[in-house]
Amino acid sequence: MTLNATPRLPWMLGLAGLIPFLATAAATWLAPIAWQVVAIRAFLAYAAVILSFLGGVQWGVAMCRERPGEAPFRARMLLAMVPSLLAWPALLLHPLTGAWVLAAGFLLVRFHEYSRDGRTQLPDWYQALRTLLTLVVLACHGLVIWRLLGA
């Protein structure tokens, strides 16, 4: 399925959700030095919030589309907690380490969503949208990590 088949509202909201990633990643390179520090902190905080949100998506899918008490329900509920359990500690780490942890979290979520078990209860249009959003988010992480490496 393509992005053209994605309902307009999720597509627009998904793109809007990229604005803080793009703006803060750009600011880590282009803003005055003092503001670059603020931009890095803002980037990491927003990434942690969105990664936690992706766990909430899985929680919602489990509650609405899985049968409570069955193995798929339990697995999805447990996996729904992983993103926030990665995101929060990432904020307590050195920014470079935290950025890597958050990037890994986005990859793990995307791999789960794309897996046979992960995609069974998701709408078809979700895959194309999430792939695009994840690629942009990971590119922004790459820019921030590159900046933190002292480039």
XYZ file of N, CA and C in Angstrom, residues 1-110:
330
model
N 0.850 -1.174 0.000
C 0.000 0.000 0.000
C 0.897 1.240 0.000
N 0.446 2.284 -0.637
C 1.234 3.502 -0.773
C 0.700 4.597 0.132
N 1.470 5.665 0.210
C 1.012 6.820 0.992
C -0.253 7.420 0.395
N -0.448 7.276 -0.915
C -1.656 7.800 -1.544
C -2.907 7.146 -0.973
N -2.793 5.919 -0.472
C -3.932 5.213 0.085
C -4.145 5.534 1.570
N -3.224 6.288 2.153
C -3.347 6.661 3.564
C -4.430 7.723 3.709
N -5.340 7.547 4.661
C -6.332 8.611 4.887
C -5.629 9.946 5.143
N -6.238 11.006 4.682
C -5.609 12.334 4.713
C -5.242 12.802 6.126
N -6.107 12.629 7.093
C -5.840 13.129 8.437
C -4.600 12.492 9.069
N -4.468 11.155 9.088
C -3.230 10.593 9.648
C -1.984 11.048 8.898
N -2.096 11.197 7.588
C -0.967 11.645 6.792
C -0.547 13.049 7.206
N -1.510 13.942 7.323
C -1.217 15.328 7.710
C -0.688 15.405 9.141
N -1.294 14.664 10.049
C -0.826 14.670 11.437
C 0.571 14.066 11.553
N 0.819 13.009 10.789
C 2.152 12.407 10.792
C 3.213 13.385 10.321
N 2.914 14.099 9.237
C 3.865 15.105 8.739
C 4.047 16.238 9.742
N 2.962 16.670 10.354
C 3.061 17.727 11.373
C 3.929 17.266 12.540
N 3.829 15.995 12.878
C 4.642 15.457 13.964
C 6.122 15.443 13.659
N 6.477 15.562 12.395
C 7.893 15.623 12.017
C 8.495 17.011 12.216
N 7.663 18.028 12.288
C 8.172 19.407 12.379
C 9.139 19.599 13.549
N 8.801 19.163 14.782
C 9.777 19.337 15.871
C 11.084 18.573 15.638
N 11.008 17.384 15.028
C 12.237 16.652 14.716
C 13.096 17.445 13.739
N 12.488 17.902 12.660
C 13.230 18.627 11.627
C 13.780 19.954 12.152
N 12.959 20.677 12.895
C 13.377 21.991 13.398
C 14.518 21.878 14.404
N 14.399 20.948 15.337
C 15.454 20.841 16.354
C 16.727 20.227 15.781
N 16.583 19.274 14.853
C 17.781 18.709 14.218
C 18.515 19.792 13.433
N 17.773 20.636 12.716
C 18.397 21.739 11.978
C 19.043 22.737 12.935
N 18.373 23.015 14.034
C 18.906 23.983 15.002
C 20.196 23.491 15.653
N 20.386 22.184 15.768
C 21.638 21.685 16.347
C 22.833 22.040 15.476
N 22.590 22.339 14.217
C 23.644 22.717 13.287
C 23.682 24.220 13.009
N 22.517 24.849 12.980
C 22.438 26.211 12.450
C 22.276 27.300 13.500
N 21.813 26.957 14.662
C 21.560 27.958 15.698
C 22.875 28.382 16.354
N 22.875 29.536 17.037
C 24.045 29.902 17.839
C 24.339 28.790 18.859
N 25.575 28.674 19.255
C 26.020 27.569 20.110
C 25.135 27.376 21.333
N 24.812 28.432 22.039
C 23.977 28.296 23.246
C 22.629 27.675 22.913
N 22.074 28.018 21.770
C 20.782 27.473 21.372
C 20.905 26.045 20.845
N 22.087 25.686 20.384
C 22.291 24.305 19.939
C 22.106 23.331 21.101
N 22.573 23.726 22.273
C 22.404 22.886 23.469
C 20.923 22.710 23.781
N 20.168 23.788 23.707
C 18.721 23.742 23.932
C 18.067 22.857 22.870
N 18.493 22.994 21.624
C 17.921 22.211 20.529
C 18.163 20.721 20.726
N 19.356 20.364 21.189
C 19.658 18.946 21.435
C 18.756 18.398 22.529
N 18.618 19.138 23.614
C 17.741 18.691 24.703
C 16.291 18.587 24.235
N 15.845 19.563 23.447
C 14.475 19.546 22.931
C 14.271 18.364 21.978
N 15.260 18.103 21.147
C 15.177 16.974 20.224
C 15.017 15.666 20.993
N 15.883 15.457 21.973
C 15.842 14.212 22.746
C 14.527 14.074 23.511
N 14.046 15.160 24.086
C 12.783 15.113 24.826
C 11.628 14.771 23.897
N 11.576 15.406 22.730
C 10.490 15.130 21.794
C 10.583 13.694 21.278
N 11.785 13.241 20.987
C 11.964 11.860 20.530
C 11.471 10.872 21.591
N 11.756 11.147 22.848
C 11.296 10.258 23.929
C 9.772 10.261 24.025
N 9.167 11.427 23.873
C 7.704 11.517 23.922
C 7.089 10.718 22.776
N 7.602 10.889 21.570
C 7.038 10.208 20.407
C 7.290 8.705 20.477
N 8.453 8.302 20.938
C 8.712 6.873 21.092
C 7.725 6.267 22.090
N 7.468 6.966 23.178
C 6.476 6.496 24.149
C 5.079 6.446 23.528
N 4.762 7.437 22.717
C 3.474 7.464 22.009
C 3.311 6.217 21.143
N 4.384 5.796 20.476
C 4.304 4.605 19.631
C 4.000 3.356 20.447
N 4.489 3.319 21.668
C 4.095 2.230 22.566
C 2.612 2.311 22.881
N 2.118 3.527 23.069
C 0.691 3.718 23.332
C -0.174 3.261 22.177
N 0.329 3.416 20.956
C -0.411 2.917 19.788
C -0.613 1.415 19.936
N 0.443 0.709 20.302
C 0.341 -0.743 20.455
C -0.595 -1.122 21.603
N -0.554 -0.367 22.663
C -1.453 -0.597 23.800
C -2.906 -0.459 23.327
N -3.169 0.602 22.570
C -4.521 0.828 22.058
C -4.967 -0.283 21.123
N -4.073 -0.744 20.250
C -4.405 -1.843 19.346
C -4.743 -3.092 20.163
N -3.956 -3.370 21.181
C -4.216 -4.553 22.012
C -5.584 -4.455 22.681
N -5.910 -3.303 23.224
C -7.189 -3.152 23.934
C -8.384 -3.244 22.996
N -8.239 -2.727 21.786
C -9.383 -2.633 20.878
C -9.507 -3.798 19.904
N -8.389 -4.469 19.608
C -8.445 -5.431 18.516
C -7.983 -6.833 18.875
N -7.365 -6.990 20.024
C -6.929 -8.330 20.449
C -7.904 -8.863 21.483
N -7.898 -10.149 21.674
C -8.763 -10.769 22.674
C -8.013 -10.872 23.995
N -8.516 -10.186 25.038
C -7.839 -10.234 26.346
C -7.655 -11.668 26.829
N -6.496 -11.885 27.403
C -6.193 -13.202 27.947
C -5.496 -14.124 26.980
N -5.554 -13.824 25.689
C -4.887 -14.673 24.703
C -3.450 -14.196 24.496
N -2.628 -15.061 23.956
C -1.199 -14.777 23.790
C -0.926 -13.501 22.985
N -1.601 -13.251 21.849
C -1.314 -12.012 21.111
C -1.607 -10.751 21.933
N -2.655 -10.792 22.744
C -2.988 -9.658 23.610
C -1.870 -9.417 24.610
N -1.458 -10.492 25.292
C -0.394 -10.358 26.295
C 0.905 -9.872 25.657
N 1.255 -10.431 24.506
C 2.506 -10.040 23.846
C 2.468 -8.569 23.441
N 1.359 -8.133 22.850
C 1.280 -6.744 22.397
C 1.285 -5.789 23.588
N 0.599 -6.143 24.665
C 0.585 -5.286 25.854
C 1.988 -5.163 26.442
N 2.698 -6.268 26.518
C 4.066 -6.228 27.046
C 4.976 -5.411 26.131
N 4.878 -5.638 24.839
C 5.708 -4.892 23.892
C 5.354 -3.412 23.874
N 4.126 -3.084 24.220
C 3.709 -1.679 24.260
C 4.477 -0.901 25.325
N 4.985 -1.582 26.321
C 5.716 -0.915 27.399
C 7.183 -0.664 27.063
N 7.723 -1.402 26.115
C 9.153 -1.291 25.797
C 9.554 0.114 25.356
N 8.805 0.770 24.455
C 9.260 2.103 24.017
C 9.426 3.105 25.161
N 8.474 3.163 26.079
C 8.627 4.131 27.178
C 9.719 3.710 28.143
N 9.947 2.407 28.277
C 11.015 1.930 29.158
C 12.398 2.136 28.543
N 12.455 2.407 27.242
C 13.703 2.829 26.595
C 13.823 4.350 26.592
N 12.702 5.012 26.355
C 12.723 6.471 26.164
C 13.088 7.224 27.434
N 12.468 6.886 28.522
C 12.718 7.652 29.748
C 14.178 7.559 30.193
N 14.750 6.353 30.315
C 16.161 6.313 30.719
C 17.092 6.989 29.715
N 16.714 7.001 28.437
C 17.565 7.650 27.432
C 17.756 9.124 27.756
N 16.768 9.724 28.393
C 16.881 11.140 28.760
C 17.846 11.367 29.918
N 18.152 10.323 30.646
C 19.043 10.433 31.802
C 20.506 10.157 31.431
N 20.721 9.701 30.213
C 22.064 9.361 29.752
C 22.747 10.581 29.130
N 24.035 10.440 28.843
C 24.733 11.457 28.064
C 23.944 11.641 26.766
N 23.807 12.872 26.255
C 23.000 13.098 25.052
C 23.361 12.204 23.858
N 24.639 11.939 23.646
C 25.025 11.085 22.527
C 24.501 9.666 22.726
N 24.692 9.130 23.910
C 24.197 7.786 24.207
C 22.674 7.754 24.143
N 22.045 8.777 24.706
C 20.590 8.854 24.685
C 20.046 8.890 23.267
N 20.708 9.628 22.381
C 20.264 9.702 20.982
C 20.354 8.342 20.302
N 21.426 7.602 20.596
C 21.561 6.255 20.033
C 20.478 5.325 20.570
N 20.202 5.406 21.859
C 19.167 4.553 22.458
C 17.801 4.862 21.842
N 17.493 6.141 21.691
C 16.216 6.527 21.094
C 16.125 6.068 19.640
N 17.194 6.226 18.885
C 17.195 5.757 17.492
C 16.952 4.250 17.449
N 17.618 3.517 18.332
C 17.407 2.064 18.390
C 15.956 1.748 18.741
N 15.377 2.521 19.631
C 13.982 2.315 19.997
C 13.045 2.494 18.814
N 13.288 3.534 18.008
C 12.454 3.736 16.819
C 12.605 2.583 15.839
N 13.824 2.079 15.693
C 14.038 0.919 14.821
C 13.322 -0.318 15.354
N 13.430 -0.563 16.640
C 12.771 -1.730 17.233
C 11.257 -1.673 17.060
N 10.680 -0.508 17.292
C 9.238 -0.359 17.118
C 8.857 -0.637 15.667
N 9.624 -0.067 14.740
C 9.299 -0.251 13.321
C 9.439 -1.708 12.916
